[in-house]
Amino acid sequence: MPHAVPGAVTDVAARAAGLVRLRLDIAYDGTPFAGWARQPGQRTVQGDVEDALIRVARLAAVRLTVAGRTDSGVHAAGQVAHVDLPTDVPLGGLARRLNGVLDRSVRVTGLAPAPAGFDARFSALSRRYVYRITDAPFGAEPLRRFDTLAWPRPLDVPAMASAALLLVGEHDFAAFCRRREGATTVRTLLRLDVLRRPDGVVVADVEADAFCHSMVRALVGALLAVGEGRRPPQWPAAVLRRGLRDPAVTVAPAHGLTLVEVRYPPDTELAARAEVTRAVRVPTTPSG
């Protein structure tokens, strides 16, 4: 009978146990899912992909480790995960076979043996999300209604961009996170750019070393308050400095958010990066 595959192990331990570590690149429409992480009685992306792996590879169990555990309704174009499989599992055509049994709302866009030292979560340098908003009077275009927030009032994008710049850098983002026991809320926000694209859609482009729970959507919610003129551009930074959740900060809806990229160091630096990140972030869970 096939054996269960361990989850939180290093690739060295996986090889010693007769396993091969694979990197999976995954895209999904988050609309029908209760987030990435497997939950009892809920449909999740992790559950769908793991179940597909079990079926296709004919295993008793598998466990995916993901770069960013997206919340319910959040999408991904560039999610990354790894899985440790027995070395006797045929890899040829595995991605095609997985996509053949997965619902069309989830696609495995890449699958290959991972380089030495790779850990989808701990080796990552940063995660990048995009939040799409339209303030067009007719709302979101029909083909983009599932990934674009329709905002009912005009937005002052330059004011939002000015407010966003004041949040960039290493800070304690407790004011924009849901606290978790034993988890740090210190993050390095590498970019928070807000611009209006030629088609009129307002995009918040957000990148950080990691995100705590609901952080991106809380930041966007604060910027929306600035954009419609209810708060001055200095207000989100003042909330950040106070370090407390402000009831005036509304968490933006999940469907406007998409994980678009996870960045990793060169292959020779993957293991070292994972060691450093584990030492700091073991209690935390990256999330949009």
mmCIF file with all atom_site columns, C-alpha atoms in Angstrom, residues 76-210:
data_model
loop_
_atom_site.group_PDB
_atom_site.id
_atom_site.type_symbol
_atom_site.label_atom_id
_atom_site.label_alt_id
_atom_site.label_comp_id
_atom_site.label_asym_id
_atom_site.label_entity_id
_atom_site.label_seq_id
_atom_site.pdbx_PDB_ins_code
_atom_site.Cartn_x
_atom_site.Cartn_y
_atom_site.Cartn_z
_atom_site.occupancy
_atom_site.B_iso_or_equiv
_atom_site.pdbx_formal_charge
_atom_site.auth_seq_id
_atom_site.auth_comp_id
_atom_site.auth_asym_id
_atom_site.auth_atom_id
_atom_site.pdbx_PDB_model_num
ATOM 1   C CA . ALA A 1 76  ? -3.601  33.339 -8.001  1.00 0.00 ? 76  ALA A CA 1
ATOM 2   C CA . ALA A 1 77  ? -1.768  33.586 -11.295 1.00 0.00 ? 77  ALA A CA 1
ATOM 3   C CA . GLY A 1 78  ? 1.660   32.736 -9.856  1.00 0.00 ? 78  GLY A CA 1
ATOM 4   C CA . GLN A 1 79  ? 1.226   30.531 -6.800  1.00 0.00 ? 79  GLN A CA 1
ATOM 5   C CA . VAL A 1 80  ? 4.103   28.152 -5.993  1.00 0.00 ? 80  VAL A CA 1
ATOM 6   C CA . ALA A 1 81  ? 4.034   24.938 -3.958  1.00 0.00 ? 81  ALA A CA 1
ATOM 7   C CA . HIS A 1 82  ? 6.220   21.915 -3.415  1.00 0.00 ? 82  HIS A CA 1
ATOM 8   C CA . VAL A 1 83  ? 5.416   18.283 -2.769  1.00 0.00 ? 83  VAL A CA 1
ATOM 9   C CA . ASP A 1 84  ? 7.566   15.283 -1.865  1.00 0.00 ? 84  ASP A CA 1
ATOM 10  C CA . LEU A 1 85  ? 6.641   12.147 -3.840  1.00 0.00 ? 85  LEU A CA 1
ATOM 11  C CA . PRO A 1 86  ? 8.112   8.646  -3.898  1.00 0.00 ? 86  PRO A CA 1
ATOM 12  C CA . THR A 1 87  ? 10.837  8.351  -6.520  1.00 0.00 ? 87  THR A CA 1
ATOM 13  C CA . ASP A 1 88  ? 8.931   5.579  -8.308  1.00 0.00 ? 88  ASP A CA 1
ATOM 14  C CA . VAL A 1 89  ? 6.069   7.929  -9.263  1.00 0.00 ? 89  VAL A CA 1
ATOM 15  C CA . PRO A 1 90  ? 6.325   8.565  -13.045 1.00 0.00 ? 90  PRO A CA 1
ATOM 16  C CA . LEU A 1 91  ? 6.834   12.294 -13.640 1.00 0.00 ? 91  LEU A CA 1
ATOM 17  C CA . GLY A 1 92  ? 6.386   12.270 -17.398 1.00 0.00 ? 92  GLY A CA 1
ATOM 18  C CA . GLY A 1 93  ? 3.087   13.938 -18.269 1.00 0.00 ? 93  GLY A CA 1
ATOM 19  C CA . LEU A 1 94  ? 2.190   14.387 -14.597 1.00 0.00 ? 94  LEU A CA 1
ATOM 20  C CA . ALA A 1 95  ? 1.102   18.025 -15.023 1.00 0.00 ? 95  ALA A CA 1
ATOM 21  C CA . ARG A 1 96  ? -1.077  17.084 -17.993 1.00 0.00 ? 96  ARG A CA 1
ATOM 22  C CA . ARG A 1 97  ? -2.678  14.250 -16.033 1.00 0.00 ? 97  ARG A CA 1
ATOM 23  C CA . LEU A 1 98  ? -3.316  16.510 -13.057 1.00 0.00 ? 98  LEU A CA 1
ATOM 24  C CA . ASN A 1 99  ? -5.000  19.123 -15.222 1.00 0.00 ? 99  ASN A CA 1
ATOM 25  C CA . GLY A 1 100 ? -7.071  16.355 -16.739 1.00 0.00 ? 100 GLY A CA 1
ATOM 26  C CA . VAL A 1 101 ? -8.741  15.603 -13.406 1.00 0.00 ? 101 VAL A CA 1
ATOM 27  C CA . LEU A 1 102 ? -8.708  19.099 -11.851 1.00 0.00 ? 102 LEU A CA 1
ATOM 28  C CA . ASP A 1 103 ? -11.659 21.442 -12.220 1.00 0.00 ? 103 ASP A CA 1
ATOM 29  C CA . ARG A 1 104 ? -11.001 24.191 -14.758 1.00 0.00 ? 104 ARG A CA 1
ATOM 30  C CA . SER A 1 105 ? -10.832 26.772 -11.955 1.00 0.00 ? 105 SER A CA 1
ATOM 31  C CA . VAL A 1 106 ? -7.380  25.349 -11.060 1.00 0.00 ? 106 VAL A CA 1
ATOM 32  C CA . ARG A 1 107 ? -4.446  24.781 -13.415 1.00 0.00 ? 107 ARG A CA 1
ATOM 33  C CA . VAL A 1 108 ? -0.982  23.400 -12.758 1.00 0.00 ? 108 VAL A CA 1
ATOM 34  C CA . THR A 1 109 ? 1.029   25.644 -15.087 1.00 0.00 ? 109 THR A CA 1
ATOM 35  C CA . GLY A 1 110 ? 4.416   24.137 -14.287 1.00 0.00 ? 110 GLY A CA 1
ATOM 36  C CA . LEU A 1 111 ? 5.783   20.997 -12.623 1.00 0.00 ? 111 LEU A CA 1
ATOM 37  C CA . ALA A 1 112 ? 9.423   19.931 -12.350 1.00 0.00 ? 112 ALA A CA 1
ATOM 38  C CA . PRO A 1 113 ? 11.946  18.510 -9.868  1.00 0.00 ? 113 PRO A CA 1
ATOM 39  C CA . ALA A 1 114 ? 12.890  21.273 -7.456  1.00 0.00 ? 114 ALA A CA 1
ATOM 40  C CA . PRO A 1 115 ? 16.507  22.414 -7.156  1.00 0.00 ? 115 PRO A CA 1
ATOM 41  C CA . ALA A 1 116 ? 18.450  21.406 -4.051  1.00 0.00 ? 116 ALA A CA 1
ATOM 42  C CA . GLY A 1 117 ? 17.459  23.396 -0.966  1.00 0.00 ? 117 GLY A CA 1
ATOM 43  C CA . PHE A 1 118 ? 14.114  24.541 -2.393  1.00 0.00 ? 118 PHE A CA 1
ATOM 44  C CA . ASP A 1 119 ? 11.219  25.158 -0.025  1.00 0.00 ? 119 ASP A CA 1
ATOM 45  C CA . ALA A 1 120 ? 8.209   26.864 -1.604  1.00 0.00 ? 120 ALA A CA 1
ATOM 46  C CA . ARG A 1 121 ? 7.449   28.810 1.555   1.00 0.00 ? 121 ARG A CA 1
ATOM 47  C CA . PHE A 1 122 ? 10.721  29.400 3.354   1.00 0.00 ? 122 PHE A CA 1
ATOM 48  C CA . SER A 1 123 ? 12.993  29.900 0.327   1.00 0.00 ? 123 SER A CA 1
ATOM 49  C CA . ALA A 1 124 ? 10.840  32.736 -1.046  1.00 0.00 ? 124 ALA A CA 1
ATOM 50  C CA . LEU A 1 125 ? 12.281  36.239 -1.102  1.00 0.00 ? 125 LEU A CA 1
ATOM 51  C CA . SER A 1 126 ? 8.939   37.948 -1.645  1.00 0.00 ? 126 SER A CA 1
ATOM 52  C CA . ARG A 1 127 ? 5.312   37.603 -2.667  1.00 0.00 ? 127 ARG A CA 1
ATOM 53  C CA . ARG A 1 128 ? 3.640   40.045 -5.038  1.00 0.00 ? 128 ARG A CA 1
ATOM 54  C CA . TYR A 1 129 ? -0.079  40.714 -5.213  1.00 0.00 ? 129 TYR A CA 1
ATOM 55  C CA . VAL A 1 130 ? -2.181  42.924 -7.472  1.00 0.00 ? 130 VAL A CA 1
ATOM 56  C CA . TYR A 1 131 ? -5.506  44.404 -6.368  1.00 0.00 ? 131 TYR A CA 1
ATOM 57  C CA . ARG A 1 132 ? -7.795  45.627 -9.177  1.00 0.00 ? 132 ARG A CA 1
ATOM 58  C CA . ILE A 1 133 ? -10.445 48.327 -8.668  1.00 0.00 ? 133 ILE A CA 1
ATOM 59  C CA . THR A 1 134 ? -12.728 50.111 -11.089 1.00 0.00 ? 134 THR A CA 1
ATOM 60  C CA . ASP A 1 135 ? -14.564 53.328 -10.308 1.00 0.00 ? 135 ASP A CA 1
ATOM 61  C CA . ALA A 1 136 ? -16.276 53.373 -13.707 1.00 0.00 ? 136 ALA A CA 1
ATOM 62  C CA . PRO A 1 137 ? -19.945 54.345 -13.366 1.00 0.00 ? 137 PRO A CA 1
ATOM 63  C CA . PHE A 1 138 ? -21.040 51.063 -15.011 1.00 0.00 ? 138 PHE A CA 1
ATOM 64  C CA . GLY A 1 139 ? -18.933 48.935 -12.629 1.00 0.00 ? 139 GLY A CA 1
ATOM 65  C CA . ALA A 1 140 ? -16.610 46.089 -13.583 1.00 0.00 ? 140 ALA A CA 1
ATOM 66  C CA . GLU A 1 141 ? -16.555 44.775 -17.125 1.00 0.00 ? 141 GLU A CA 1
ATOM 67  C CA . PRO A 1 142 ? -18.456 41.485 -17.283 1.00 0.00 ? 142 PRO A CA 1
ATOM 68  C CA . LEU A 1 143 ? -15.380 39.373 -18.083 1.00 0.00 ? 143 LEU A CA 1
ATOM 69  C CA . ARG A 1 144 ? -13.455 40.907 -15.152 1.00 0.00 ? 144 ARG A CA 1
ATOM 70  C CA . ARG A 1 145 ? -16.216 40.964 -12.546 1.00 0.00 ? 145 ARG A CA 1
ATOM 71  C CA . PHE A 1 146 ? -14.633 38.122 -10.554 1.00 0.00 ? 146 PHE A CA 1
ATOM 72  C CA . ASP A 1 147 ? -11.213 39.753 -10.140 1.00 0.00 ? 147 ASP A CA 1
ATOM 73  C CA . THR A 1 148 ? -12.026 43.481 -10.059 1.00 0.00 ? 148 THR A CA 1
ATOM 74  C CA . LEU A 1 149 ? -13.704 45.423 -7.275  1.00 0.00 ? 149 LEU A CA 1
ATOM 75  C CA . ALA A 1 150 ? -16.405 47.825 -8.481  1.00 0.00 ? 150 ALA A CA 1
ATOM 76  C CA . TRP A 1 151 ? -16.151 51.008 -6.408  1.00 0.00 ? 151 TRP A CA 1
ATOM 77  C CA . PRO A 1 152 ? -19.201 53.281 -6.415  1.00 0.00 ? 152 PRO A CA 1
ATOM 78  C CA . ARG A 1 153 ? -17.376 56.618 -6.065  1.00 0.00 ? 153 ARG A CA 1
ATOM 79  C CA . PRO A 1 154 ? -14.568 58.317 -8.048  1.00 0.00 ? 154 PRO A CA 1
ATOM 80  C CA . LEU A 1 155 ? -11.070 57.686 -6.677  1.00 0.00 ? 155 LEU A CA 1
ATOM 81  C CA . ASP A 1 156 ? -8.229  60.193 -6.348  1.00 0.00 ? 156 ASP A CA 1
ATOM 82  C CA . VAL A 1 157 ? -5.399  57.935 -7.449  1.00 0.00 ? 157 VAL A CA 1
ATOM 83  C CA . PRO A 1 158 ? -2.526  60.417 -6.873  1.00 0.00 ? 158 PRO A CA 1
ATOM 84  C CA . ALA A 1 159 ? -3.691  60.793 -3.247  1.00 0.00 ? 159 ALA A CA 1
ATOM 85  C CA . MET A 1 160 ? -3.764  57.010 -2.865  1.00 0.00 ? 160 MET A CA 1
ATOM 86  C CA . ALA A 1 161 ? -0.275  56.727 -4.353  1.00 0.00 ? 161 ALA A CA 1
ATOM 87  C CA . SER A 1 162 ? 1.066   59.369 -1.944  1.00 0.00 ? 162 SER A CA 1
ATOM 88  C CA . ALA A 1 163 ? -0.442  57.537 1.020   1.00 0.00 ? 163 ALA A CA 1
ATOM 89  C CA . ALA A 1 164 ? 0.985   54.223 -0.199  1.00 0.00 ? 164 ALA A CA 1
ATOM 90  C CA . LEU A 1 165 ? 4.564   55.515 -0.340  1.00 0.00 ? 165 LEU A CA 1
ATOM 91  C CA . LEU A 1 166 ? 4.453   56.340 3.378   1.00 0.00 ? 166 LEU A CA 1
ATOM 92  C CA . LEU A 1 167 ? 3.870   52.649 4.178   1.00 0.00 ? 167 LEU A CA 1
ATOM 93  C CA . VAL A 1 168 ? 6.842   51.183 2.291   1.00 0.00 ? 168 VAL A CA 1
ATOM 94  C CA . GLY A 1 169 ? 9.693   49.728 4.352   1.00 0.00 ? 169 GLY A CA 1
ATOM 95  C CA . GLU A 1 170 ? 10.132  47.475 7.361   1.00 0.00 ? 170 GLU A CA 1
ATOM 96  C CA . HIS A 1 171 ? 7.403   48.084 9.953   1.00 0.00 ? 171 HIS A CA 1
ATOM 97  C CA . ASP A 1 172 ? 5.245   46.317 12.464  1.00 0.00 ? 172 ASP A CA 1
ATOM 98  C CA . PHE A 1 173 ? 2.013   45.975 10.480  1.00 0.00 ? 173 PHE A CA 1
ATOM 99  C CA . ALA A 1 174 ? -0.078  44.941 13.492  1.00 0.00 ? 174 ALA A CA 1
ATOM 100 C CA . ALA A 1 175 ? -2.592  47.669 12.610  1.00 0.00 ? 175 ALA A CA 1
ATOM 101 C CA . PHE A 1 176 ? -3.276  45.941 9.285   1.00 0.00 ? 176 PHE A CA 1
ATOM 102 C CA . CYS A 1 177 ? -3.115  42.279 10.342  1.00 0.00 ? 177 CYS A CA 1
ATOM 103 C CA . ARG A 1 178 ? -5.283  39.819 12.172  1.00 0.00 ? 178 ARG A CA 1
ATOM 104 C CA . ARG A 1 179 ? -3.191  38.791 15.146  1.00 0.00 ? 179 ARG A CA 1
ATOM 105 C CA . ARG A 1 180 ? -2.222  35.151 15.627  1.00 0.00 ? 180 ARG A CA 1
ATOM 106 C CA . GLU A 1 181 ? -0.797  33.755 18.819  1.00 0.00 ? 181 GLU A CA 1
ATOM 107 C CA . GLY A 1 182 ? 2.994   33.713 18.716  1.00 0.00 ? 182 GLY A CA 1
ATOM 108 C CA . ALA A 1 183 ? 3.186   35.248 15.221  1.00 0.00 ? 183 ALA A CA 1
ATOM 109 C CA . THR A 1 184 ? 5.240   38.294 14.375  1.00 0.00 ? 184 THR A CA 1
ATOM 110 C CA . THR A 1 185 ? 3.584   41.103 12.418  1.00 0.00 ? 185 THR A CA 1
ATOM 111 C CA . VAL A 1 186 ? 6.870   42.737 11.355  1.00 0.00 ? 186 VAL A CA 1
ATOM 112 C CA . ARG A 1 187 ? 7.137   42.764 7.574   1.00 0.00 ? 187 ARG A CA 1
ATOM 113 C CA . THR A 1 188 ? 9.199   44.502 4.913   1.00 0.00 ? 188 THR A CA 1
ATOM 114 C CA . LEU A 1 189 ? 6.903   46.136 2.382   1.00 0.00 ? 189 LEU A CA 1
ATOM 115 C CA . LEU A 1 190 ? 9.058   46.346 -0.738  1.00 0.00 ? 190 LEU A CA 1
ATOM 116 C CA . ARG A 1 191 ? 6.545   48.183 -2.875  1.00 0.00 ? 191 ARG A CA 1
ATOM 117 C CA . LEU A 1 192 ? 3.037   49.551 -2.736  1.00 0.00 ? 192 LEU A CA 1
ATOM 118 C CA . ASP A 1 193 ? 2.350   51.288 -6.036  1.00 0.00 ? 193 ASP A CA 1
ATOM 119 C CA . VAL A 1 194 ? -1.072  52.632 -6.957  1.00 0.00 ? 194 VAL A CA 1
ATOM 120 C CA . LEU A 1 195 ? -1.773  53.713 -10.526 1.00 0.00 ? 195 LEU A CA 1
ATOM 121 C CA . ARG A 1 196 ? -4.579  54.067 -13.012 1.00 0.00 ? 196 ARG A CA 1
ATOM 122 C CA . ARG A 1 197 ? -4.053  52.003 -16.128 1.00 0.00 ? 197 ARG A CA 1
ATOM 123 C CA . PRO A 1 198 ? -4.962  53.252 -19.615 1.00 0.00 ? 198 PRO A CA 1
ATOM 124 C CA . ASP A 1 199 ? -8.210  51.263 -19.455 1.00 0.00 ? 199 ASP A CA 1
ATOM 125 C CA . GLY A 1 200 ? -9.199  53.205 -16.316 1.00 0.00 ? 200 GLY A CA 1
ATOM 126 C CA . VAL A 1 201 ? -8.706  50.340 -13.856 1.00 0.00 ? 201 VAL A CA 1
ATOM 127 C CA . VAL A 1 202 ? -6.944  51.324 -10.636 1.00 0.00 ? 202 VAL A CA 1
ATOM 128 C CA . VAL A 1 203 ? -4.267  48.814 -9.615  1.00 0.00 ? 203 VAL A CA 1
ATOM 129 C CA . ALA A 1 204 ? -2.478  48.467 -6.297  1.00 0.00 ? 204 ALA A CA 1
ATOM 130 C CA . ASP A 1 205 ? 0.767   46.535 -6.869  1.00 0.00 ? 205 ASP A CA 1
ATOM 131 C CA . VAL A 1 206 ? 1.983   45.178 -3.523  1.00 0.00 ? 206 VAL A CA 1
ATOM 132 C CA . GLU A 1 207 ? 5.175   43.232 -2.762  1.00 0.00 ? 207 GLU A CA 1
ATOM 133 C CA . ALA A 1 208 ? 6.626   42.183 0.596   1.00 0.00 ? 208 ALA A CA 1
ATOM 134 C CA . ASP A 1 209 ? 8.910   39.554 2.047   1.00 0.00 ? 209 ASP A CA 1
ATOM 135 C CA . ALA A 1 210 ? 5.729   37.991 3.476   1.00 0.00 ? 210 ALA A CA 1
#
